[in-house]
Coordinates of C-alpha atoms and ligand atoms in Angstrom, one line a residue:
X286 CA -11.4 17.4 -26.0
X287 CA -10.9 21.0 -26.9
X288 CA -15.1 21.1 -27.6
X289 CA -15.2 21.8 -23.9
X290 CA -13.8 24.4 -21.5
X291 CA -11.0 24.6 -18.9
X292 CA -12.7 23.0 -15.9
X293 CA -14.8 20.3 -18.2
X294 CA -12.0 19.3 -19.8
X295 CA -10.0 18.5 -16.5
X296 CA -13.2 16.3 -15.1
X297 CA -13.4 14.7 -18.8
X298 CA -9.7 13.6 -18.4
X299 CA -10.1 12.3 -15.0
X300 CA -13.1 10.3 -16.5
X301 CA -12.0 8.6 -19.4
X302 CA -8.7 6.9 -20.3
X303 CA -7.3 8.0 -22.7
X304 CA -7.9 8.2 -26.1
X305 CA -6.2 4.5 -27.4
X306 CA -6.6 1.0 -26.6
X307 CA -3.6 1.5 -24.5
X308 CA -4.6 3.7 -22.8
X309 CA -7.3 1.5 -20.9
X310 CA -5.2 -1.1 -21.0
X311 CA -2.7 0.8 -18.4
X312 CA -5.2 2.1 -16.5
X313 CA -7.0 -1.5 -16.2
X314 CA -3.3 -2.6 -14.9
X315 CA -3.4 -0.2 -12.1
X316 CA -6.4 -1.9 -11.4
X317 CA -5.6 -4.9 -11.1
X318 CA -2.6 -4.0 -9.4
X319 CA -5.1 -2.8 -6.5
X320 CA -7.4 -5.6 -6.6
X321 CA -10.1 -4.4 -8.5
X322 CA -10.9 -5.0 -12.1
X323 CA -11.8 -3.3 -15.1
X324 CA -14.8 -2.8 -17.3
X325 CA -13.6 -1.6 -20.9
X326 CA -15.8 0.4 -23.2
X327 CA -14.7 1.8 -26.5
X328 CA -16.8 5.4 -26.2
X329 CA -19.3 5.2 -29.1
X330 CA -22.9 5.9 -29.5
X331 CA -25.7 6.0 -32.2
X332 CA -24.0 5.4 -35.3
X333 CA -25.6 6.1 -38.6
X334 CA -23.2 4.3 -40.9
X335 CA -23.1 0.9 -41.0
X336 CA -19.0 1.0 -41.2
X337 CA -19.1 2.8 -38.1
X338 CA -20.9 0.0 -36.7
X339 CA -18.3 -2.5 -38.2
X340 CA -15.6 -0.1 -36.5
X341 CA -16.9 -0.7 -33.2
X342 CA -17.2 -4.2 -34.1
X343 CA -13.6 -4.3 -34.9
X344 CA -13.1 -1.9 -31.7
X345 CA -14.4 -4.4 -29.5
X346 CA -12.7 -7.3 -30.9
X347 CA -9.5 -5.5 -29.8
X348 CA -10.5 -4.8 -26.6
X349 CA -11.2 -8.3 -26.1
X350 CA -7.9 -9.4 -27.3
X351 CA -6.2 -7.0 -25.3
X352 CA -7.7 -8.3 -22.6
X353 CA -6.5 -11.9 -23.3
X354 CA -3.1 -11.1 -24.4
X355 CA -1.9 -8.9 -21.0
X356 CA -4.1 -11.2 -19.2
X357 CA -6.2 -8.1 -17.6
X358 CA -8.9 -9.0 -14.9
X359 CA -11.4 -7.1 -16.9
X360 CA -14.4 -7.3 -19.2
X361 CA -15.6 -5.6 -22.1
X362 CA -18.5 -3.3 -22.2
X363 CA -20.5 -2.3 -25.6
X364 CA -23.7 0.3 -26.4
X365 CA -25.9 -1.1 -29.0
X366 CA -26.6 1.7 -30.7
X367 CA -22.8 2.0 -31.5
X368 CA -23.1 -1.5 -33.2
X369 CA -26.0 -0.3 -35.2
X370 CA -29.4 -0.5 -33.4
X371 CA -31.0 2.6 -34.2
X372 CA -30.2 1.8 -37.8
X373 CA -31.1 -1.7 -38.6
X374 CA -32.2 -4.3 -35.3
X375 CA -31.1 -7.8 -37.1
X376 CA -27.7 -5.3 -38.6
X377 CA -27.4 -4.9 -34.5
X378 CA -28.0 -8.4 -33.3
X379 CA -25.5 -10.0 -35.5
X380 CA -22.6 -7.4 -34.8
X381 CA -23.9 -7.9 -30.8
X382 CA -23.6 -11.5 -31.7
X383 CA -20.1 -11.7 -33.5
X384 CA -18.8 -9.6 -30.4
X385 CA -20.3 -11.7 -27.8
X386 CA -19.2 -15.3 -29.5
X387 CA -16.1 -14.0 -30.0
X388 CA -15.5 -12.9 -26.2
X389 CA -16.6 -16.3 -25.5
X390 CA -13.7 -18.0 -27.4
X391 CA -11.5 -15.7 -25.7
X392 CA -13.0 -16.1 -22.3
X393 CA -14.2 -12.6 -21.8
X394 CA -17.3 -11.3 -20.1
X395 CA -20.0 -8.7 -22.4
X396 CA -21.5 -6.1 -20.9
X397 CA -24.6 -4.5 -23.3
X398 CA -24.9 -1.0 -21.5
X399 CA -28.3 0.7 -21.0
X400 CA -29.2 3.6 -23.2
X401 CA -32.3 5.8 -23.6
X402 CA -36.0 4.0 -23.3
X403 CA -36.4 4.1 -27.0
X404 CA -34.1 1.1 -27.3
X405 CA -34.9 -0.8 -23.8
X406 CA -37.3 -3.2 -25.8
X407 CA -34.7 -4.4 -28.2
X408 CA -31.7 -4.4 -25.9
X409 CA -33.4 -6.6 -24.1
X410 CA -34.7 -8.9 -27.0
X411 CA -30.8 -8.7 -28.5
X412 CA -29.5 -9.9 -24.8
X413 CA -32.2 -12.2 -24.1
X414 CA -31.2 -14.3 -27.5
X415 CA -27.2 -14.5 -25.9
X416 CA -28.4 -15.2 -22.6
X417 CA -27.7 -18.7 -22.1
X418 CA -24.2 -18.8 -23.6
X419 CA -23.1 -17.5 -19.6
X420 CA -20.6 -14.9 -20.7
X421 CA -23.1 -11.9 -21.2
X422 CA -24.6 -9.1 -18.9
X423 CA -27.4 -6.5 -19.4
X424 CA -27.6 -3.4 -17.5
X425 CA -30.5 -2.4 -15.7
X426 CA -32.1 1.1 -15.1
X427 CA -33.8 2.0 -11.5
X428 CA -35.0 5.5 -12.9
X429 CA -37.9 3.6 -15.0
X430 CA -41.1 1.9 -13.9
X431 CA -40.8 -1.0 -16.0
X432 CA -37.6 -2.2 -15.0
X433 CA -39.0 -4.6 -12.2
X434 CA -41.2 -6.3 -15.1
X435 CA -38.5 -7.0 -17.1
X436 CA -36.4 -8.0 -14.5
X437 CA -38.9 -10.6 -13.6
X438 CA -39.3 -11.3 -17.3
X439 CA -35.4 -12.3 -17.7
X440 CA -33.6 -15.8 -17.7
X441 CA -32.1 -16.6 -14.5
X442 CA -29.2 -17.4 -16.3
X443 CA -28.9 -13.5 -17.2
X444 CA -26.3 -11.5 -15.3
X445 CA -27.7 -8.2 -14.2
X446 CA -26.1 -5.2 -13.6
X447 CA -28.3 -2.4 -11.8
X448 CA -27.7 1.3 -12.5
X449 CA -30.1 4.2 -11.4
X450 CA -29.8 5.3 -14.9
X451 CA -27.9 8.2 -16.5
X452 CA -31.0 9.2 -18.6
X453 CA -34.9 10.7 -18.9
X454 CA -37.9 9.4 -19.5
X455 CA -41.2 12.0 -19.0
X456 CA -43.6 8.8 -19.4
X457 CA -42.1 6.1 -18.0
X458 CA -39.5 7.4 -15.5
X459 CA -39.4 8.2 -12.0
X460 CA -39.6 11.9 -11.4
X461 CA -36.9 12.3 -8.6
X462 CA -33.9 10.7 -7.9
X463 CA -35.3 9.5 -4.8
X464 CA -37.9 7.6 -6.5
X465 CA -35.2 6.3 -8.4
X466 CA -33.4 5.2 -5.2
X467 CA -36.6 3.9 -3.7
X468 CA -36.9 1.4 -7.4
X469 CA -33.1 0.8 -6.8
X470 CA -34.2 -1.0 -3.4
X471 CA -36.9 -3.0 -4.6
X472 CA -34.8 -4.4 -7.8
X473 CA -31.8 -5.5 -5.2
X474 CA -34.8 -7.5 -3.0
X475 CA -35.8 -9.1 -6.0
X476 CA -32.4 -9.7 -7.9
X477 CA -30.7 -11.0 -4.4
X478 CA -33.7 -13.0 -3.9
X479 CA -33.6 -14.7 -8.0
X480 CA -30.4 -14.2 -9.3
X481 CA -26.7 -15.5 -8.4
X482 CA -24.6 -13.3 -9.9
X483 CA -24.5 -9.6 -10.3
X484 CA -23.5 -6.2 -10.1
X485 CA -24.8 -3.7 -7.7
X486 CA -23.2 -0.2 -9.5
X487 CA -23.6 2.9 -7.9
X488 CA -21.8 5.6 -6.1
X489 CA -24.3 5.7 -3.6
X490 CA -23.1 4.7 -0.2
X491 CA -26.6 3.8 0.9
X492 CA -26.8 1.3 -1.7
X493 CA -23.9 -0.2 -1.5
X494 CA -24.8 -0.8 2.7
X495 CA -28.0 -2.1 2.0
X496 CA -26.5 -4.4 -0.7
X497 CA -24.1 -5.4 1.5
X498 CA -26.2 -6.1 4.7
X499 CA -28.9 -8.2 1.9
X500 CA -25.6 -10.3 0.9
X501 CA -24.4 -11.2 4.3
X502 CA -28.2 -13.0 4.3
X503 CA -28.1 -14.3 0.2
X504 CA -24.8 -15.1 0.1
X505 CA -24.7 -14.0 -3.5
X506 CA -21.9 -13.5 -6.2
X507 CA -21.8 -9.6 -6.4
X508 CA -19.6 -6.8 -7.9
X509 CA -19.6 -3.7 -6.8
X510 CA -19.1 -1.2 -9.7
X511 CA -18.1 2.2 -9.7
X512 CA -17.1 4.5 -13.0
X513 CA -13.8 5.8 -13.3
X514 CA -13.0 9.5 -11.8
X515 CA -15.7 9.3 -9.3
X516 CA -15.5 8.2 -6.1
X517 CA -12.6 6.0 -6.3
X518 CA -11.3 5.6 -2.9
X519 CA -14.3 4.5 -1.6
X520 CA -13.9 1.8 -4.6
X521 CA -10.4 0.9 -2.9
X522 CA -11.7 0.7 0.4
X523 CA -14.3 -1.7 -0.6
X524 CA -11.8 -3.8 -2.5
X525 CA -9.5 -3.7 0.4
X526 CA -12.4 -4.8 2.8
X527 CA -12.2 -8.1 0.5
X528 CA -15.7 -7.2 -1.6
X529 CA -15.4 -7.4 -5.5
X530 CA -14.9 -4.2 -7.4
X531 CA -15.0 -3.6 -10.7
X532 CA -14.0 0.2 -12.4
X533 CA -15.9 1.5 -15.4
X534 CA -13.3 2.4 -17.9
X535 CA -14.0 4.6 -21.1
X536 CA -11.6 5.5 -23.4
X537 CA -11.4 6.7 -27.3
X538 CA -12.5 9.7 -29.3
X539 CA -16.1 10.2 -29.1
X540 CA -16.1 11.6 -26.0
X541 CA -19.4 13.8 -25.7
X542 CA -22.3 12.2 -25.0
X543 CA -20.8 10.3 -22.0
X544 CA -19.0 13.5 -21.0
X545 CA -22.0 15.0 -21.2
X546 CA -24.3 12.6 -18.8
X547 CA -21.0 12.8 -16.0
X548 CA -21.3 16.7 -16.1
X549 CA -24.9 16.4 -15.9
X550 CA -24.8 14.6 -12.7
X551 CA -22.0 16.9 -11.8
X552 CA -23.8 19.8 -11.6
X553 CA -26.9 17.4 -10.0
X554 CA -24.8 17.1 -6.9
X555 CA -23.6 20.5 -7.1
X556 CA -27.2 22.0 -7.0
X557 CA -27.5 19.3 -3.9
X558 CA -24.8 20.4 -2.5
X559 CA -25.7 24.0 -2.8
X560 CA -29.6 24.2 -1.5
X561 CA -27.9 21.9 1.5
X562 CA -25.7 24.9 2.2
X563 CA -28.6 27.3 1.6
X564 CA -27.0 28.8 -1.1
X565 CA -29.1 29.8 -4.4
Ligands
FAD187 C1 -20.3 0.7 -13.5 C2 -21.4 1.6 -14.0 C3 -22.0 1.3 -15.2 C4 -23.0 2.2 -15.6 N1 -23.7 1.9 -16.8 C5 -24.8 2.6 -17.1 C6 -25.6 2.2 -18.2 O1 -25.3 1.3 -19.0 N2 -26.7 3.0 -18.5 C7 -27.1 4.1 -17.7 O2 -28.1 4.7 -17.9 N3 -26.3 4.4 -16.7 C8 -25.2 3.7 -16.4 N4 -24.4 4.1 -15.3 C9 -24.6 5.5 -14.7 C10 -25.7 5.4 -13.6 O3 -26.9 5.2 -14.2 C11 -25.7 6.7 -12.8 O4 -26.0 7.8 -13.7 C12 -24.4 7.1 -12.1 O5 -23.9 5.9 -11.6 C13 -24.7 8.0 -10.9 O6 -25.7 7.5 -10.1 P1 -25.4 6.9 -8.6 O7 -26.0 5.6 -8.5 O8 -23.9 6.9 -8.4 O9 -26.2 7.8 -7.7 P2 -26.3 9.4 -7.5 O10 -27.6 9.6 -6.9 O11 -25.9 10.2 -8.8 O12 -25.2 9.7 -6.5 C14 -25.2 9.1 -5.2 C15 -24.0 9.5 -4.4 O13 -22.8 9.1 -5.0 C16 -21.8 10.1 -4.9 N5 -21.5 10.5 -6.3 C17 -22.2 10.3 -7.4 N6 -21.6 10.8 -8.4 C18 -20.5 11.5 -8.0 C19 -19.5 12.2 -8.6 N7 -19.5 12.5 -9.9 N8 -18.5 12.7 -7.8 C20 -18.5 12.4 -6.4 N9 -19.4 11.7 -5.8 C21 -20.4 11.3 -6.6 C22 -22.4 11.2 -4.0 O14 -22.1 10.9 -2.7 C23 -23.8 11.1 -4.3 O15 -24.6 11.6 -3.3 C24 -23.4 3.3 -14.8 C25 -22.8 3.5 -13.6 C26 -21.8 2.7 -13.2 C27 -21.2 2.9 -11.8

Protein backbone atom coordinates (compact mmCIF):
# COMPACT_ATOMS: atom_id res chain seq x y z
CA UNK A 1 0.00 0.00 0.00
CA UNK A 2 2.96 2.16 0.20
CA UNK A 3 2.17 3.39 -3.77
CA UNK A 4 -0.08 5.85 -2.09
CA UNK A 5 0.21 8.62 0.52
CA UNK A 6 -0.52 9.18 4.21
CA UNK A 7 -4.20 10.08 4.07
CA UNK A 8 -4.98 7.44 0.97
CA UNK A 9 -3.49 4.84 2.50
CA UNK A 10 -5.69 5.32 5.82
CA UNK A 11 -9.09 5.39 3.53
CA UNK A 12 -7.48 2.29 1.39
CA UNK A 13 -7.25 0.32 4.77
CA UNK A 14 -10.57 1.22 5.93
CA UNK A 15 -11.73 -0.04 2.42
CA UNK A 16 -10.40 -3.29 1.96
CA UNK A 17 -9.73 -6.21 4.29
CA UNK A 18 -6.85 -7.04 4.41
CA UNK A 19 -4.49 -8.43 2.28
CA UNK A 20 -5.30 -12.64 2.85
CA UNK A 21 -8.19 -14.85 2.71
CA UNK A 22 -8.31 -14.39 6.32
CA UNK A 23 -8.50 -11.46 6.44
CA UNK A 24 -12.12 -11.31 4.81
CA UNK A 25 -13.01 -14.03 6.37
CA UNK A 26 -12.82 -12.13 9.93
CA UNK A 27 -14.25 -9.23 8.79
CA UNK A 28 -17.28 -11.30 7.10
CA UNK A 29 -17.58 -12.78 10.87
CA UNK A 30 -18.09 -9.37 12.26
CA UNK A 31 -20.73 -9.35 9.84
CA UNK A 32 -22.52 -11.78 10.53
CA UNK A 33 -22.20 -11.26 13.96
CA UNK A 34 -24.31 -7.95 13.30
CA UNK A 35 -26.72 -9.35 10.93
CA UNK A 36 -25.56 -8.52 7.78
CA UNK A 37 -23.61 -10.57 5.36
CA UNK A 38 -20.75 -10.42 3.20
CA UNK A 39 -19.90 -10.16 -0.37
CA UNK A 40 -16.19 -11.44 -0.97
CA UNK A 41 -14.02 -10.36 -3.89
CA UNK A 42 -10.46 -11.33 -4.28
CA UNK A 43 -9.08 -7.60 -5.81
CA UNK A 44 -7.96 -8.42 -9.33
CA UNK A 45 -8.47 -6.83 -12.65
CA UNK A 46 -7.43 -7.11 -16.34
CA UNK A 47 -5.05 -9.83 -16.36
CA UNK A 48 -2.81 -10.42 -19.27
CA UNK A 49 -1.53 -13.84 -18.45
CA UNK A 50 -3.47 -16.65 -18.63
CA UNK A 51 -1.87 -18.08 -15.17
CA UNK A 52 -3.01 -15.01 -13.65
CA UNK A 53 -6.33 -15.86 -14.76
CA UNK A 54 -5.94 -19.43 -13.33
CA UNK A 55 -4.80 -17.63 -10.06
CA UNK A 56 -7.95 -15.93 -9.66
CA UNK A 57 -9.59 -19.09 -10.60
CA UNK A 58 -7.86 -20.84 -7.84
CA UNK A 59 -8.52 -17.46 -5.65
CA UNK A 60 -12.02 -17.77 -6.00
CA UNK A 61 -12.27 -21.43 -5.33
CA UNK A 62 -10.83 -20.54 -1.91
CA UNK A 63 -13.02 -17.98 -1.14
CA UNK A 64 -15.79 -20.21 -1.83
CA UNK A 65 -14.44 -22.87 0.41
CA UNK A 66 -13.92 -20.53 3.00
CA UNK A 67 -17.17 -19.66 2.89
CA UNK A 68 -18.50 -23.23 3.33
CA UNK A 69 -16.07 -24.34 5.85
CA UNK A 70 -16.74 -21.31 8.70
CA UNK A 71 -20.14 -21.41 7.41
CA UNK A 72 -20.05 -17.37 6.62
CA UNK A 73 -23.46 -15.83 5.42
CA UNK A 74 -21.63 -14.47 2.43
CA UNK A 75 -21.12 -14.75 -1.30
CA UNK A 76 -18.39 -14.51 -3.59
CA UNK A 77 -17.90 -11.80 -5.96
CA UNK A 78 -15.54 -12.02 -9.26
CA UNK A 79 -14.41 -9.34 -12.25
CA UNK A 80 -14.12 -11.00 -15.55
CA UNK A 81 -11.48 -9.42 -16.78
CA UNK A 82 -9.45 -10.91 -13.74
CA UNK A 83 -10.53 -14.43 -15.15
CA UNK A 84 -9.31 -13.50 -18.53
CA UNK A 85 -11.81 -11.57 -20.63
CA UNK A 86 -9.87 -9.05 -22.22
CA UNK A 87 -7.57 -11.75 -23.26
CA UNK A 88 -9.47 -14.62 -24.67
CA UNK A 89 -13.75 -14.56 -24.31
CA UNK A 90 -14.22 -18.61 -24.48
CA UNK A 91 -10.53 -18.66 -22.04
CA UNK A 92 -13.08 -16.25 -19.79
CA UNK A 93 -16.35 -18.23 -19.97
CA UNK A 94 -14.91 -21.48 -18.96
CA UNK A 95 -12.82 -20.03 -15.92
CA UNK A 96 -16.42 -17.98 -15.22
CA UNK A 97 -17.91 -21.35 -15.61
CA UNK A 98 -15.60 -23.60 -13.41
CA UNK A 99 -16.03 -20.89 -10.65
CA UNK A 100 -19.73 -20.57 -10.87
CA UNK A 101 -20.38 -24.70 -11.04
CA UNK A 102 -18.13 -25.07 -8.42
CA UNK A 103 -20.02 -22.38 -6.02
CA UNK A 104 -22.99 -24.36 -6.84
CA UNK A 105 -21.66 -27.62 -5.41
CA UNK A 106 -20.76 -25.74 -2.42
CA UNK A 107 -23.90 -23.72 -2.22
CA UNK A 108 -22.53 -20.38 -2.80
CA UNK A 109 -23.95 -17.31 -4.57
CA UNK A 110 -21.56 -15.57 -7.83
CA UNK A 111 -21.57 -12.25 -8.24
CA UNK A 112 -19.93 -11.15 -11.94
CA UNK A 113 -19.11 -7.36 -11.07
CA UNK A 114 -19.56 -4.63 -13.78
CA UNK A 115 -16.52 -3.15 -15.33
CA UNK A 116 -15.85 -0.56 -18.10
CA UNK A 117 -18.50 -0.54 -21.34
CA UNK A 118 -15.90 -2.21 -23.42
CA UNK A 119 -16.80 -5.55 -21.72
CA UNK A 120 -20.70 -4.99 -20.92
CA UNK A 121 -21.53 -7.06 -24.19
CA UNK A 122 -19.67 -10.09 -23.17
CA UNK A 123 -20.38 -9.95 -19.38
CA UNK A 124 -23.60 -10.19 -20.21
CA UNK A 125 -23.37 -13.00 -22.94
CA UNK A 126 -20.86 -15.02 -20.23
CA UNK A 127 -23.80 -14.49 -17.40
CA UNK A 128 -26.61 -14.94 -19.62
CA UNK A 129 -25.12 -18.74 -20.48
CA UNK A 130 -25.13 -19.42 -16.21
CA UNK A 131 -28.30 -17.86 -15.73
CA UNK A 132 -30.57 -20.57 -15.21
CA UNK A 133 -28.41 -22.62 -12.81
CA UNK A 134 -30.11 -19.96 -9.89
CA UNK A 135 -26.87 -19.34 -8.02
CA UNK A 136 -25.49 -16.39 -10.16
CA UNK A 137 -25.90 -12.52 -10.26
CA UNK A 138 -24.85 -9.75 -12.75
CA UNK A 139 -24.38 -6.30 -11.75
CA UNK A 140 -26.05 -3.56 -13.36
CA UNK A 141 -24.82 0.08 -14.19
CA UNK A 142 -27.32 3.22 -13.93
CA UNK A 143 -24.59 5.60 -15.39
CA UNK A 144 -25.30 4.06 -19.03
CA UNK A 145 -28.15 4.45 -21.46
CA UNK A 146 -28.36 0.97 -22.38
CA UNK A 147 -28.71 -0.53 -19.20
CA UNK A 148 -32.68 -0.51 -19.27
CA UNK A 149 -32.37 -2.54 -22.74
CA UNK A 150 -30.51 -5.04 -21.39
CA UNK A 151 -32.27 -5.22 -18.37
CA UNK A 152 -35.29 -5.96 -20.31
CA UNK A 153 -33.26 -8.35 -22.49
CA UNK A 154 -32.31 -10.66 -19.31
CA UNK A 155 -33.88 -14.01 -18.03
CA UNK A 156 -36.20 -13.51 -15.30
CA UNK A 157 -34.45 -16.06 -13.63
CA UNK A 158 -31.25 -13.56 -13.55
CA UNK A 159 -30.43 -11.96 -10.15
CA UNK A 160 -29.65 -8.28 -10.64
CA UNK A 161 -27.74 -6.15 -8.67
CA UNK A 162 -28.07 -2.32 -9.57
CA UNK A 163 -25.00 0.01 -9.08
CA UNK A 164 -24.85 3.66 -10.46
CA UNK A 165 -21.53 2.68 -11.78
CA UNK A 166 -17.98 3.45 -10.65
CA UNK A 167 -16.89 4.18 -14.30
CA UNK A 168 -17.09 6.60 -17.69
CA UNK A 169 -18.48 6.34 -20.75
CA UNK A 170 -18.28 9.71 -23.20
CA UNK A 171 -20.79 7.86 -25.72
CA UNK A 172 -22.96 5.89 -23.99
CA UNK A 173 -23.10 7.31 -20.41
CA UNK A 174 -25.06 9.70 -18.64
CA UNK A 175 -23.24 12.99 -18.18
CA UNK A 176 -24.09 13.81 -14.52
CA UNK A 177 -24.57 11.86 -11.65
CA UNK A 178 -28.05 13.06 -11.50
CA UNK A 179 -28.82 11.59 -14.77
CA UNK A 180 -27.34 8.65 -13.33
CA UNK A 181 -29.74 8.88 -10.29
CA UNK A 182 -32.70 9.68 -12.52
CA UNK A 183 -31.68 5.92 -14.74
CA UNK A 184 -31.26 4.44 -11.17
CA UNK A 185 -35.08 5.20 -10.60
CA UNK A 186 -36.45 3.94 -13.74
CA UNK A 187 -34.29 0.45 -13.48
CA UNK A 188 -35.85 -0.12 -9.69
CA UNK A 189 -39.61 0.53 -11.48
CA UNK A 190 -38.77 -1.92 -13.85
CA UNK A 191 -36.75 -4.58 -11.86
CA UNK A 192 -39.36 -4.39 -8.82
CA UNK A 193 -41.98 -4.62 -11.29
CA UNK A 194 -40.11 -8.10 -13.29
CA UNK A 195 -37.82 -9.53 -11.08
CA UNK A 196 -37.97 -11.37 -7.52
CA UNK A 197 -34.93 -11.10 -6.26
CA UNK A 198 -32.30 -8.47 -6.08
CA UNK A 199 -30.00 -6.09 -4.84
CA UNK A 200 -30.58 -2.47 -4.68
CA UNK A 201 -26.59 -1.17 -3.87
CA UNK A 202 -25.97 2.19 -3.19
CA UNK A 203 -25.02 4.65 -0.54
CA UNK A 204 -27.55 6.96 -1.58
CA UNK A 205 -30.20 7.45 1.05
CA UNK A 206 -32.69 8.55 -1.53
CA UNK A 207 -32.41 5.32 -3.22
CA UNK A 208 -32.53 3.15 -0.67
CA UNK A 209 -36.23 5.18 0.52
CA UNK A 210 -37.58 4.93 -2.76
CA UNK A 211 -36.58 1.23 -2.88
CA UNK A 212 -37.97 0.72 0.19
CA UNK A 213 -41.31 2.57 -0.15
CA UNK A 214 -41.56 0.45 -3.97
CA UNK A 215 -41.05 -2.88 -1.77
CA UNK A 216 -43.62 -2.23 0.82
CA UNK A 217 -45.99 -2.33 -2.60
CA UNK A 218 -43.81 -5.52 -4.59
CA UNK A 219 -43.20 -7.35 -1.78
CA UNK A 220 -39.89 -8.33 -3.36
CA UNK A 221 -36.74 -10.37 -2.12
CA UNK A 222 -34.20 -7.43 -1.85
CA UNK A 223 -30.65 -6.75 -0.38
CA UNK A 224 -29.45 -3.74 0.28
CA UNK A 225 -25.73 -3.45 -0.40
CA UNK A 226 -23.29 -1.22 0.73
CA UNK A 227 -19.19 -1.43 0.19
CA UNK A 228 -17.07 -1.63 3.03
CA UNK A 229 -15.58 1.66 4.73
CA UNK A 230 -18.43 3.74 3.52
CA UNK A 231 -21.27 4.44 5.18
CA UNK A 232 -21.49 1.68 7.47
CA UNK A 233 -23.78 2.62 10.16
CA UNK A 234 -26.39 3.49 8.11
CA UNK A 235 -25.80 -0.29 6.75
CA UNK A 236 -26.39 -1.34 10.59
CA UNK A 237 -29.26 0.70 11.07
CA UNK A 238 -30.91 -0.82 8.03
CA UNK A 239 -30.03 -4.27 9.19
CA UNK A 240 -31.30 -3.57 12.58
CA UNK A 241 -34.57 -2.18 11.13
CA UNK A 242 -34.93 -6.07 9.96
CA UNK A 243 -34.06 -5.15 5.93
CA UNK A 244 -31.32 -7.45 4.32
CA UNK A 245 -27.81 -6.10 4.16
CA UNK A 246 -25.14 -7.31 2.57
CA UNK A 247 -21.23 -5.58 2.80
CA UNK A 248 -18.94 -5.43 -0.14
CA UNK A 249 -15.69 -6.89 1.07
CA UNK A 250 -12.32 -6.61 -0.91
CA UNK A 251 -9.34 -7.89 0.09
CA UNK A 252 -5.77 -8.99 -1.46
CA UNK A 253 -2.84 -7.34 -3.12
CA UNK A 254 -3.90 -5.60 -6.19
CA UNK A 255 -5.25 -2.89 -4.60
CA UNK A 256 -5.20 0.16 -7.19
CA UNK A 257 -7.67 0.26 -9.52
CA UNK A 258 -10.45 -0.22 -6.92
CA UNK A 259 -8.58 2.14 -4.58
CA UNK A 260 -8.47 4.27 -7.18
CA UNK A 261 -12.39 4.46 -8.29
CA UNK A 262 -13.26 4.87 -3.97
CA UNK A 263 -10.80 7.98 -4.02
CA UNK A 264 -12.42 9.11 -7.16
CA UNK A 265 -15.71 9.30 -5.63
CA UNK A 266 -14.01 10.64 -2.59
CA UNK A 267 -13.02 13.60 -3.84
CA UNK A 268 -16.63 13.68 -6.01
CA UNK A 269 -18.30 14.28 -2.71
CA UNK A 270 -15.68 16.38 -1.50
CA UNK A 271 -16.02 18.86 -4.52
CA UNK A 272 -19.97 18.49 -3.54
CA UNK A 273 -19.41 19.14 -0.33
CA UNK A 274 -17.31 22.11 -1.06
CA UNK A 275 -19.38 24.27 -3.80
CA UNK A 276 -22.38 23.45 -1.07
CA UNK A 277 -20.30 25.39 1.48
CA UNK A 278 -19.38 27.96 -1.24
CA UNK A 279 -15.90 27.21 -0.96
CA UNK A 280 -13.68 27.03 -4.29
C1 LIG B 1 -22.22 -3.60 -3.13
C2 LIG B 1 -21.69 -2.74 -4.23
C3 LIG B 1 -21.19 -3.33 -5.36
C4 LIG B 1 -20.71 -2.54 -6.42
N1 LIG B 1 -20.29 -3.13 -7.57
C5 LIG B 1 -19.98 -2.37 -8.65
C6 LIG B 1 -19.69 -2.93 -9.90
O1 LIG B 1 -19.68 -4.17 -10.08
N2 LIG B 1 -19.42 -2.09 -10.93
C7 LIG B 1 -19.44 -0.72 -10.80
O2 LIG B 1 -19.22 -0.01 -11.78
N3 LIG B 1 -19.68 -0.16 -9.60
C8 LIG B 1 -19.95 -0.95 -8.53
N4 LIG B 1 -20.22 -0.35 -7.32
C9 LIG B 1 -19.91 1.09 -7.12
C10 LIG B 1 -21.05 1.98 -7.54
O3 LIG B 1 -21.21 1.93 -8.93
C11 LIG B 1 -20.80 3.43 -7.12
O4 LIG B 1 -19.62 3.88 -7.73
C12 LIG B 1 -20.67 3.61 -5.63
O5 LIG B 1 -21.58 2.79 -4.95
C13 LIG B 1 -20.99 5.07 -5.25
O6 LIG B 1 -22.29 5.40 -5.72
P1 LIG B 1 -23.58 5.59 -4.79
O7 LIG B 1 -24.69 4.83 -5.43
O8 LIG B 1 -23.28 5.19 -3.42
O9 LIG B 1 -23.96 7.08 -4.97
P2 LIG B 1 -23.12 8.47 -4.86
O10 LIG B 1 -23.86 9.40 -5.74
O11 LIG B 1 -21.66 8.28 -5.11
O12 LIG B 1 -23.32 8.83 -3.37
C14 LIG B 1 -24.62 9.04 -2.82
C15 LIG B 1 -24.52 9.40 -1.38
O13 LIG B 1 -23.97 8.31 -0.66
C16 LIG B 1 -23.08 8.77 0.34
N5 LIG B 1 -21.72 8.31 0.01
C17 LIG B 1 -21.31 7.79 -1.16
N6 LIG B 1 -20.01 7.47 -1.10
C18 LIG B 1 -19.59 7.84 0.13
C19 LIG B 1 -18.34 7.76 0.80
N7 LIG B 1 -17.25 7.29 0.20
N8 LIG B 1 -18.29 8.19 2.08
C20 LIG B 1 -19.40 8.68 2.68
N9 LIG B 1 -20.60 8.76 2.10
C21 LIG B 1 -20.70 8.35 0.85
C22 LIG B 1 -23.19 10.27 0.33
O14 LIG B 1 -24.22 10.63 1.20
C23 LIG B 1 -23.58 10.57 -1.09
O15 LIG B 1 -24.21 11.80 -1.24
C24 LIG B 1 -20.72 -1.12 -6.28
C25 LIG B 1 -21.25 -0.54 -5.14
C26 LIG B 1 -21.75 -1.31 -4.13
C27 LIG B 1 -22.34 -0.63 -2.93
Amino acid sequence: MTVLGGMEEIAVRRWIAGRKLEDAVAAVKELNAKGMDGIINHLGEKVVYRAHARAAVKASMDIIDAIKLNKLGADIAVKLTDLGLNMDVAFCSKNYNDVARYAKSKGVFVWIDMEECGFVDDTIKIYSSMVKSGNVGICIQSYLKRSIDDVRKLDRKAVIRLVKGAYADRAGGFRTRRQATGNYVLLMDYIFRNFGRFTIATHDSSLIDIALKMNRKYRRDVTYAMLRGVRSNYALELARKGEKVAVYVPFGEDILGYAYRRLKELSNLKLIARSILGGR
